[in-house]
mmCIF file of N, CA and C in Angstrom:
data_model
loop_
_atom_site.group_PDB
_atom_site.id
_atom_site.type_symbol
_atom_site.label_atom_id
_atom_site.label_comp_id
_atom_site.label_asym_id
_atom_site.label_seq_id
_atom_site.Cartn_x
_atom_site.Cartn_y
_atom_site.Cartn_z
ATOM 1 N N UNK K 1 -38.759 -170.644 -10.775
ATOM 2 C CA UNK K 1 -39.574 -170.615 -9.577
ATOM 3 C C UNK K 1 -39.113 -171.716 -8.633
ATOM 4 N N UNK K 2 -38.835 -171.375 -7.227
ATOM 5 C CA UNK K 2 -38.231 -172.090 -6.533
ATOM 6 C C UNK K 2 -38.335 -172.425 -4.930
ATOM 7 N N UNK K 3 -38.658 -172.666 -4.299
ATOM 8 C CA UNK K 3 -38.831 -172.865 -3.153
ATOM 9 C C UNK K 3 -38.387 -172.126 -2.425
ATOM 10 N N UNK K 4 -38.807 -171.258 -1.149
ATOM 11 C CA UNK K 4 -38.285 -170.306 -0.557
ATOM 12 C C UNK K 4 -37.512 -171.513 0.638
ATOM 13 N N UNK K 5 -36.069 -170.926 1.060
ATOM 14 C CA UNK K 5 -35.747 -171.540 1.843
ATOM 15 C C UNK K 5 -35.762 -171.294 3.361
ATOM 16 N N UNK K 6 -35.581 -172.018 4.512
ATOM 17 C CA UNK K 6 -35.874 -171.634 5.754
ATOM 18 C C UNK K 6 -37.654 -172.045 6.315
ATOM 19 N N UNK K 7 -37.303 -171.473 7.028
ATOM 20 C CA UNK K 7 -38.961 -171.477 8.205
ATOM 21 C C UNK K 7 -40.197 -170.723 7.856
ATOM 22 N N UNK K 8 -41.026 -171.200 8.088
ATOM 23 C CA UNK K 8 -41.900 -169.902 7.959
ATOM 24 C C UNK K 8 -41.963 -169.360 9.022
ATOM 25 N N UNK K 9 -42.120 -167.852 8.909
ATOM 26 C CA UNK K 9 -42.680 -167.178 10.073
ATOM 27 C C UNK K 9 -44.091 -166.969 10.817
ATOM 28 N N UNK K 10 -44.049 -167.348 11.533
ATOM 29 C CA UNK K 10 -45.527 -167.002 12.565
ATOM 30 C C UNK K 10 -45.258 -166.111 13.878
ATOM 31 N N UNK K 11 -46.257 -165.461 14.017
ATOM 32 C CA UNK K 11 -46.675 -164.554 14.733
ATOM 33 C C UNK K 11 -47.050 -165.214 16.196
ATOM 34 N N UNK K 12 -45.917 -165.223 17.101
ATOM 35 C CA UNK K 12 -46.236 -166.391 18.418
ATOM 36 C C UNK K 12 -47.569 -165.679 19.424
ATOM 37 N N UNK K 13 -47.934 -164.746 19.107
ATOM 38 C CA UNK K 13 -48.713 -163.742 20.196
ATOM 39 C C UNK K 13 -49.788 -163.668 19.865
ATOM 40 N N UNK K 14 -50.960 -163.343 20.223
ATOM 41 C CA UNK K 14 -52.427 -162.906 19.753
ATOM 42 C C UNK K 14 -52.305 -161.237 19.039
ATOM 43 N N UNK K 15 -53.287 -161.447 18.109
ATOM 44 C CA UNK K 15 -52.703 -159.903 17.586
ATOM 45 C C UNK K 15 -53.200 -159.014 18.334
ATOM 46 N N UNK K 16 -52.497 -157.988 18.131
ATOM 47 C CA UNK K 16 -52.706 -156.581 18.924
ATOM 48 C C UNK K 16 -54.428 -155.843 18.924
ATOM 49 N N UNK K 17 -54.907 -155.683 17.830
ATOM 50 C CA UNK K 17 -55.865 -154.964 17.155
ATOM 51 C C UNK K 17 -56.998 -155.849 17.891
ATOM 52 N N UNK K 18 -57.474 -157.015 18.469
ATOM 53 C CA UNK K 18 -58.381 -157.606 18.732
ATOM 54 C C UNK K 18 -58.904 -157.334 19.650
ATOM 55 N N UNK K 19 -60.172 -157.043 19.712
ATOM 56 C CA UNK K 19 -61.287 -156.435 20.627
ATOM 57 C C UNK K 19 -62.071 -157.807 21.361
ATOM 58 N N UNK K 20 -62.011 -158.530 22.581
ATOM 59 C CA UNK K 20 -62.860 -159.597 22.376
ATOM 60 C C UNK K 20 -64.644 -159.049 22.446
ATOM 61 N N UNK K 21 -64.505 -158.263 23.162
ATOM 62 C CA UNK K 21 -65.919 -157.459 23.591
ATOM 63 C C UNK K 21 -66.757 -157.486 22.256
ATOM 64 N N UNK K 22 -66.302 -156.779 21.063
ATOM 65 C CA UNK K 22 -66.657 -156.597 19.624
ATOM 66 C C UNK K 22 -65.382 -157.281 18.547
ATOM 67 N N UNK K 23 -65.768 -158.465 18.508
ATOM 68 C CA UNK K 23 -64.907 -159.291 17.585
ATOM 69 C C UNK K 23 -64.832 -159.036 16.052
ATOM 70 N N UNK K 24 -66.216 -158.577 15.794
ATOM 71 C CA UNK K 24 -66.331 -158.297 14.092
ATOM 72 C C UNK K 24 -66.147 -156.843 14.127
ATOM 73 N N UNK K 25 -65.413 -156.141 14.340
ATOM 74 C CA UNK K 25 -64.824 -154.662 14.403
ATOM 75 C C UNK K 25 -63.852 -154.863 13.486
ATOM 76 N N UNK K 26 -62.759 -155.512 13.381
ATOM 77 C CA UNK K 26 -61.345 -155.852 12.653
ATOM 78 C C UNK K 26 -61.694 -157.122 12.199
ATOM 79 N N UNK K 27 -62.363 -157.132 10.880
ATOM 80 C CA UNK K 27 -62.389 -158.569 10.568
ATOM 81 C C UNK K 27 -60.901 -159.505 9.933
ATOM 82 N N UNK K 28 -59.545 -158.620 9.556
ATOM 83 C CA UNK K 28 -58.586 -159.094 9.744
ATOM 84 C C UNK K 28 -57.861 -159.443 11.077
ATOM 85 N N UNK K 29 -58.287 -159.089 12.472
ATOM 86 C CA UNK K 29 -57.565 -159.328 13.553
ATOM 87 C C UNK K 29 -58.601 -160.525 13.916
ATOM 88 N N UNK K 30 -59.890 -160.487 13.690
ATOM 89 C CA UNK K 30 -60.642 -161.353 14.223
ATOM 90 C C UNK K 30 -60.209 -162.892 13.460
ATOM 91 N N UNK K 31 -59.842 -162.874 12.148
ATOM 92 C CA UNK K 31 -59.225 -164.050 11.425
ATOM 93 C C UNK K 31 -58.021 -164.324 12.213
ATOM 94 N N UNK K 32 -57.324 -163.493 12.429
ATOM 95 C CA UNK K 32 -55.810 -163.530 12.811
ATOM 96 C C UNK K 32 -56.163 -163.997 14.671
ATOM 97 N N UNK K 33 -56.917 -163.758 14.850
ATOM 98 C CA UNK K 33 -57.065 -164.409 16.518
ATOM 99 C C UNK K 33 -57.236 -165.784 16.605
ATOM 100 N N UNK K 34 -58.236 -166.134 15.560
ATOM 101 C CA UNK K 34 -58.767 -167.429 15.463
ATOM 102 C C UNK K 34 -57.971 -168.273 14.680
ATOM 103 N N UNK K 35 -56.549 -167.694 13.935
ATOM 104 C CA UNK K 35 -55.831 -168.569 13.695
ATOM 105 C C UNK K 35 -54.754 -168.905 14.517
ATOM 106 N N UNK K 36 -54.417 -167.726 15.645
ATOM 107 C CA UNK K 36 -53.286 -167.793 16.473
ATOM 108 C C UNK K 36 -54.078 -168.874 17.806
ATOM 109 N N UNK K 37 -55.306 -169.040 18.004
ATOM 110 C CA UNK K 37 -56.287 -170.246 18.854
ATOM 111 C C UNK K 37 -56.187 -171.316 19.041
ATOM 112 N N UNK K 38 -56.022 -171.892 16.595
ATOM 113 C CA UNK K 38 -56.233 -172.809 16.110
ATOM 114 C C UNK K 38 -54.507 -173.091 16.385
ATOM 115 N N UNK K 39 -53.816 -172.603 16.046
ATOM 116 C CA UNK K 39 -52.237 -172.738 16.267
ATOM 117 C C UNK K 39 -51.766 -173.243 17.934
ATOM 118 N N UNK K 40 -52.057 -172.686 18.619
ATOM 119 C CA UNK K 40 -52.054 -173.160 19.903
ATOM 120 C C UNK K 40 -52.907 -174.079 20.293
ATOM 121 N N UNK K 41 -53.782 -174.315 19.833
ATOM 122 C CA UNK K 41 -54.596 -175.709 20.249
ATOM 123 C C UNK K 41 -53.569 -176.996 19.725
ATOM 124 N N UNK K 42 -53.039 -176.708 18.144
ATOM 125 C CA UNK K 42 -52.571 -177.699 17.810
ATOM 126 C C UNK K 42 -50.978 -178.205 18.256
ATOM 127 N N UNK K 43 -50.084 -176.853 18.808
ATOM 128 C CA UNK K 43 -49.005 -177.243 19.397
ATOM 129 C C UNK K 43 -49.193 -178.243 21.031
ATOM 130 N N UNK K 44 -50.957 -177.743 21.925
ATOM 131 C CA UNK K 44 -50.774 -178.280 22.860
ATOM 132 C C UNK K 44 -51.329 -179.914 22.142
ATOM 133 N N UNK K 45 -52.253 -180.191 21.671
ATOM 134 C CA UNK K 45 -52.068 -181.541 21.065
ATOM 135 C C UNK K 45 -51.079 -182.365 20.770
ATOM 136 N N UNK K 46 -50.117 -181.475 19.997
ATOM 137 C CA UNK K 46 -48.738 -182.556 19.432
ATOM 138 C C UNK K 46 -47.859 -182.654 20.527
ATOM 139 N N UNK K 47 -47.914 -181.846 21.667
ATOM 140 C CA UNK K 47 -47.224 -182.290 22.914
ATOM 141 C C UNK K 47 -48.039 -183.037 23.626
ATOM 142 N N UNK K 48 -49.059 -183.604 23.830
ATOM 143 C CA UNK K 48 -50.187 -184.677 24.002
ATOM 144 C C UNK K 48 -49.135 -186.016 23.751
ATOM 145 N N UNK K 49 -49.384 -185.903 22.046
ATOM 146 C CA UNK K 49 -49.252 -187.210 21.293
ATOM 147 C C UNK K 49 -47.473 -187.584 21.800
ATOM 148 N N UNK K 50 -46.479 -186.650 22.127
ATOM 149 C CA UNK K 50 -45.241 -187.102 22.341
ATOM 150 C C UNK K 50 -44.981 -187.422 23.252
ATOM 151 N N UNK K 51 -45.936 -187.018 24.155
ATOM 152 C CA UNK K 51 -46.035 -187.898 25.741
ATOM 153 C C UNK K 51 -46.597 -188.722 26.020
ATOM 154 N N UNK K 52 -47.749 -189.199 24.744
ATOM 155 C CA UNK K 52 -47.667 -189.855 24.994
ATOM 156 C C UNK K 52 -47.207 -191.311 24.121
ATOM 157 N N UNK K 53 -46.438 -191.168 23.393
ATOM 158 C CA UNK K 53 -45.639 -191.847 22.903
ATOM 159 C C UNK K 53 -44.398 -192.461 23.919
ATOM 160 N N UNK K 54 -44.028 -191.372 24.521
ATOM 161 C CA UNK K 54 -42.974 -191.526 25.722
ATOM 162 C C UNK K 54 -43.505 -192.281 26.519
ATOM 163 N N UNK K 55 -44.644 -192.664 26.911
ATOM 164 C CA UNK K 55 -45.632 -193.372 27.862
ATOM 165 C C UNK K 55 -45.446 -194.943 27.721
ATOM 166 N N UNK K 56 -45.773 -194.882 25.921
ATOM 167 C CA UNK K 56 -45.836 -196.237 25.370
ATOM 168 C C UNK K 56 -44.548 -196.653 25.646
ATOM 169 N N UNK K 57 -43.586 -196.092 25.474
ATOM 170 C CA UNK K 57 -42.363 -196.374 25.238
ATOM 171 C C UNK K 57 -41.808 -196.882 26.863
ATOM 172 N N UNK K 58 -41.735 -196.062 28.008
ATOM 173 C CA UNK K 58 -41.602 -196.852 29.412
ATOM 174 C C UNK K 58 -42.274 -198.121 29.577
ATOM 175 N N UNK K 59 -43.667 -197.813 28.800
ATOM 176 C CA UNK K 59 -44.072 -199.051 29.453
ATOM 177 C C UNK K 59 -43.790 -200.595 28.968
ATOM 178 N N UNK K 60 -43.324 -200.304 27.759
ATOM 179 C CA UNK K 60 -42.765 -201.194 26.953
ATOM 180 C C UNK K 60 -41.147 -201.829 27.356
ATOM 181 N N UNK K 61 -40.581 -200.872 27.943
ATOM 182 C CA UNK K 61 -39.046 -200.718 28.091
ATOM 183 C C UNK K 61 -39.359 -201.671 29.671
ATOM 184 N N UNK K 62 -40.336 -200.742 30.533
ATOM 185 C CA UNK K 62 -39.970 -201.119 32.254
ATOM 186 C C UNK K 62 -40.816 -202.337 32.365
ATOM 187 N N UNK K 63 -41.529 -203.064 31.526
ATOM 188 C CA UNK K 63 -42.748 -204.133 31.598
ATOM 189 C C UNK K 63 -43.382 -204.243 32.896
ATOM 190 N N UNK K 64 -43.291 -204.937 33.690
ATOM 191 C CA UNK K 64 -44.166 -205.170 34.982
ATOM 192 C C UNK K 64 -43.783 -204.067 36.117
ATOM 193 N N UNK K 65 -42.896 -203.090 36.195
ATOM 194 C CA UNK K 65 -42.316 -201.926 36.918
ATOM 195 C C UNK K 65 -42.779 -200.806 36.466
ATOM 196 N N UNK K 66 -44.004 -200.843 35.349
ATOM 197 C CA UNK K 66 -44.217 -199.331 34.901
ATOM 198 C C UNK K 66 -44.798 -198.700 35.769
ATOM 199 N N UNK K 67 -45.916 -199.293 36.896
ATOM 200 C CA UNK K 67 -46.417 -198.590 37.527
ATOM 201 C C UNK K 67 -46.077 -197.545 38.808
ATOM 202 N N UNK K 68 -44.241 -197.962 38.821
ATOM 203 C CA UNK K 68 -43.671 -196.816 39.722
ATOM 204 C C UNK K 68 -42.368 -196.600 38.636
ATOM 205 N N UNK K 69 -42.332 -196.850 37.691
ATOM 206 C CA UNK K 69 -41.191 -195.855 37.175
ATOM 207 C C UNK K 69 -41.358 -194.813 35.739
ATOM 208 N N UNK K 70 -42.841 -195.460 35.552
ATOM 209 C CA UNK K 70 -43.400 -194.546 34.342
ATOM 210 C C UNK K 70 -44.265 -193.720 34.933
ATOM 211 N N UNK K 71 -44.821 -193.342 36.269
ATOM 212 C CA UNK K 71 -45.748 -192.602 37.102
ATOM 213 C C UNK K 71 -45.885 -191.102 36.940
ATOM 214 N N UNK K 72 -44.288 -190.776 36.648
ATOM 215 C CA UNK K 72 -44.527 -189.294 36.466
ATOM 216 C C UNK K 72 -44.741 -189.101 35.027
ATOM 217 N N UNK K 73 -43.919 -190.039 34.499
ATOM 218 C CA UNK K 73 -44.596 -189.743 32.570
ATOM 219 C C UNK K 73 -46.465 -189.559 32.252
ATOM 220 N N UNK K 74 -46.730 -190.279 33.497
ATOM 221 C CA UNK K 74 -48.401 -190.465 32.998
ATOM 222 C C UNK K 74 -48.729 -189.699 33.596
ATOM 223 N N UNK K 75 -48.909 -188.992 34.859
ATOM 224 C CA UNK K 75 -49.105 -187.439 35.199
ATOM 225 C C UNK K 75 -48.705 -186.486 34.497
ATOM 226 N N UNK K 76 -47.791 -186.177 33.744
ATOM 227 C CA UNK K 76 -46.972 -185.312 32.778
ATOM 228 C C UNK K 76 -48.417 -185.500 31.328
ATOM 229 N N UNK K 77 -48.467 -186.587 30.851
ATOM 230 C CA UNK K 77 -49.656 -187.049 30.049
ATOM 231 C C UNK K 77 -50.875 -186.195 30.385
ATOM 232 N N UNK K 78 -51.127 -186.998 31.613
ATOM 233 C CA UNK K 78 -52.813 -186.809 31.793
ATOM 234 C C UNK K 78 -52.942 -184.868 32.226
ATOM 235 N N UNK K 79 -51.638 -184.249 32.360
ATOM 236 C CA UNK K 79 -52.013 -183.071 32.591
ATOM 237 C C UNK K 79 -51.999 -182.235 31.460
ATOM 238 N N UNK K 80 -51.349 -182.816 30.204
ATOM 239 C CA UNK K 80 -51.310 -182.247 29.017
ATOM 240 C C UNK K 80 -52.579 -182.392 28.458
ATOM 241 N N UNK K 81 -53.538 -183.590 28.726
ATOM 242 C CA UNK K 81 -54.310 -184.033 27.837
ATOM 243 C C UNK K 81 -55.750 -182.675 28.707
ATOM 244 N N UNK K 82 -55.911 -182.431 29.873
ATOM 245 C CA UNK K 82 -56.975 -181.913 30.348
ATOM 246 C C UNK K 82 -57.303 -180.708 29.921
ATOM 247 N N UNK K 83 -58.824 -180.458 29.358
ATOM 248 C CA UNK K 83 -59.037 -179.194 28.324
ATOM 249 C C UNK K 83 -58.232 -178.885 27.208
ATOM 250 N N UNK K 84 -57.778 -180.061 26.326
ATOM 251 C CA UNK K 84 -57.229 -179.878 25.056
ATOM 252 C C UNK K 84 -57.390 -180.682 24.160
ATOM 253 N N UNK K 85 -58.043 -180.072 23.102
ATOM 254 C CA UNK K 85 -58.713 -180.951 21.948
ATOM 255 C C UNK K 85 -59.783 -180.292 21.167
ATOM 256 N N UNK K 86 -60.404 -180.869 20.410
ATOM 257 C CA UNK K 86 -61.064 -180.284 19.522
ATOM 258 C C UNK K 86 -62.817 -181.197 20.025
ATOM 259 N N UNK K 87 -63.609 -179.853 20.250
ATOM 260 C CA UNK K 87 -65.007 -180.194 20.962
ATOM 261 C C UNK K 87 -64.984 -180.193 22.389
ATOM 262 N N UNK K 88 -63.846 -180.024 23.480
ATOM 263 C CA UNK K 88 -63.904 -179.647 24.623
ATOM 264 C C UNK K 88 -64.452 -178.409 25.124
ATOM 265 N N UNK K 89 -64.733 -177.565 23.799
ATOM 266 C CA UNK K 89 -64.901 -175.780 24.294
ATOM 267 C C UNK K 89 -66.165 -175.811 25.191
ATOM 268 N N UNK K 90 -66.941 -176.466 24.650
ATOM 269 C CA UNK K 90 -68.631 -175.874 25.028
ATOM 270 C C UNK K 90 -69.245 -177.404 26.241
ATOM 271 N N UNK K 91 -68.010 -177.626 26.622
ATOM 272 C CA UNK K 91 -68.668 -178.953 27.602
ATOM 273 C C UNK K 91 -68.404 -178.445 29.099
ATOM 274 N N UNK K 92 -68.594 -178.751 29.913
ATOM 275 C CA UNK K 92 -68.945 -178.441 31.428
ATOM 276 C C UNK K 92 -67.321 -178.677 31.471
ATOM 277 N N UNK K 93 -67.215 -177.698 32.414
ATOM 278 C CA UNK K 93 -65.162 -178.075 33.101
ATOM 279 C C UNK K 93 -65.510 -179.253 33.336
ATOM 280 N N UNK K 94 -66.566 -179.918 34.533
ATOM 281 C CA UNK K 94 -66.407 -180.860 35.500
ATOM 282 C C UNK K 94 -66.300 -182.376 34.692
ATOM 283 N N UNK K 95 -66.712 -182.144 33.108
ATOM 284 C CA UNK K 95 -66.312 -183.500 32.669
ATOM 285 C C UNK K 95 -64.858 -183.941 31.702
ATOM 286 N N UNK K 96 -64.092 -182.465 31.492
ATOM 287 C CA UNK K 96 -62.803 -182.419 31.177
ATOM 288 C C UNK K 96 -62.014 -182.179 32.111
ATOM 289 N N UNK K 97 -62.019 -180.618 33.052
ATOM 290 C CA UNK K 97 -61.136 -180.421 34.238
ATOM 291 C C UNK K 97 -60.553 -179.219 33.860
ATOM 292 N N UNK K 98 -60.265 -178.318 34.319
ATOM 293 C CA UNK K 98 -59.507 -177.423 34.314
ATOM 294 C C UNK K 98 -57.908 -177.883 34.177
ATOM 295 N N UNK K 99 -56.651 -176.709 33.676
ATOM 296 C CA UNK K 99 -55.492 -177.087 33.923
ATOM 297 C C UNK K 99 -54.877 -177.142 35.286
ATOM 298 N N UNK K 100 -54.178 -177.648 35.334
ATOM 299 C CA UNK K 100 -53.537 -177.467 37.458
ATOM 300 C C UNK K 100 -53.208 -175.832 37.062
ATOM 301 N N UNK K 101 -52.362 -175.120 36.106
ATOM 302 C CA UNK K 101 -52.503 -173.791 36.450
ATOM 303 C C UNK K 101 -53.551 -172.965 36.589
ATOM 304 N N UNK K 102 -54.518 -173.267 35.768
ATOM 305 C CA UNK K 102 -55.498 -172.389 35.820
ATOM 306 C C UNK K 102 -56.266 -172.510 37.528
ATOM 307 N N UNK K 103 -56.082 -173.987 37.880
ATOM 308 C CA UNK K 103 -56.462 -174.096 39.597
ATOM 309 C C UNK K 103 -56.185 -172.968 40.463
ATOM 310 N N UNK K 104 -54.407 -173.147 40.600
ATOM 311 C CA UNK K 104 -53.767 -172.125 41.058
ATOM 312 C C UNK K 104 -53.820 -170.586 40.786
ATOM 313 N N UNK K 105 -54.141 -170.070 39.445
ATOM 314 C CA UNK K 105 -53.777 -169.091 39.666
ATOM 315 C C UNK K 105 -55.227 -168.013 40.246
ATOM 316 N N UNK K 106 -56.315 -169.295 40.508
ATOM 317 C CA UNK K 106 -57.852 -168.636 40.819
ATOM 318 C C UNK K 106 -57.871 -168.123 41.942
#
């Protein structure tokens, strides 16, 4: 018995079969929605944390100059961080924010 080698596969899309109207219709698509949710919540998080690592890192590198040469890193940040996380679902936009796309595409 041995370790399978390579990647695992995941399913990058929401599944097909999911009804949002009647969610408990397909109780396998309804699992499979809420894991493809939980999956995308957590990729936009870990691009959170690497920006802001990159953040720490200018500001550490540019010391007293961060505030015009790390400027776009921290906009790049603060736009990753808006409406993403765990307990943002059920709170008012106006105290998280919408994404700048979701602005635009209203």
């Amino acid at each position: 018995m041995g370790r399978k080698k390579g990647l695992p596969e995941f399913e990058e899309t929401a599944p097909d079969g999911f009804d949002a109207a009647n969610p408990y219709k397909d109780p396998v698509a309804m699992v499979e929605m809420r894991e493809h949710i939980v999956r995308e919540k957590w990729i936009e998080i870990e691009k959170a944390k690497i920006l802001r690592e990159k953040v720490k890192w200018c500001y550490r590198v540019e010391g007293v100059n961060h505030y015009q040469k790390c400027r776009h890193l921290v906009h790049n940040y603060l736009d990753s961080t808006r409406g993403v996380g765990w307990g943002k679902d059920h709170r008012p936009i106006s105290l998280h924010g919408p994404k700048p796309e979701a602005v635009e595409a209203e």
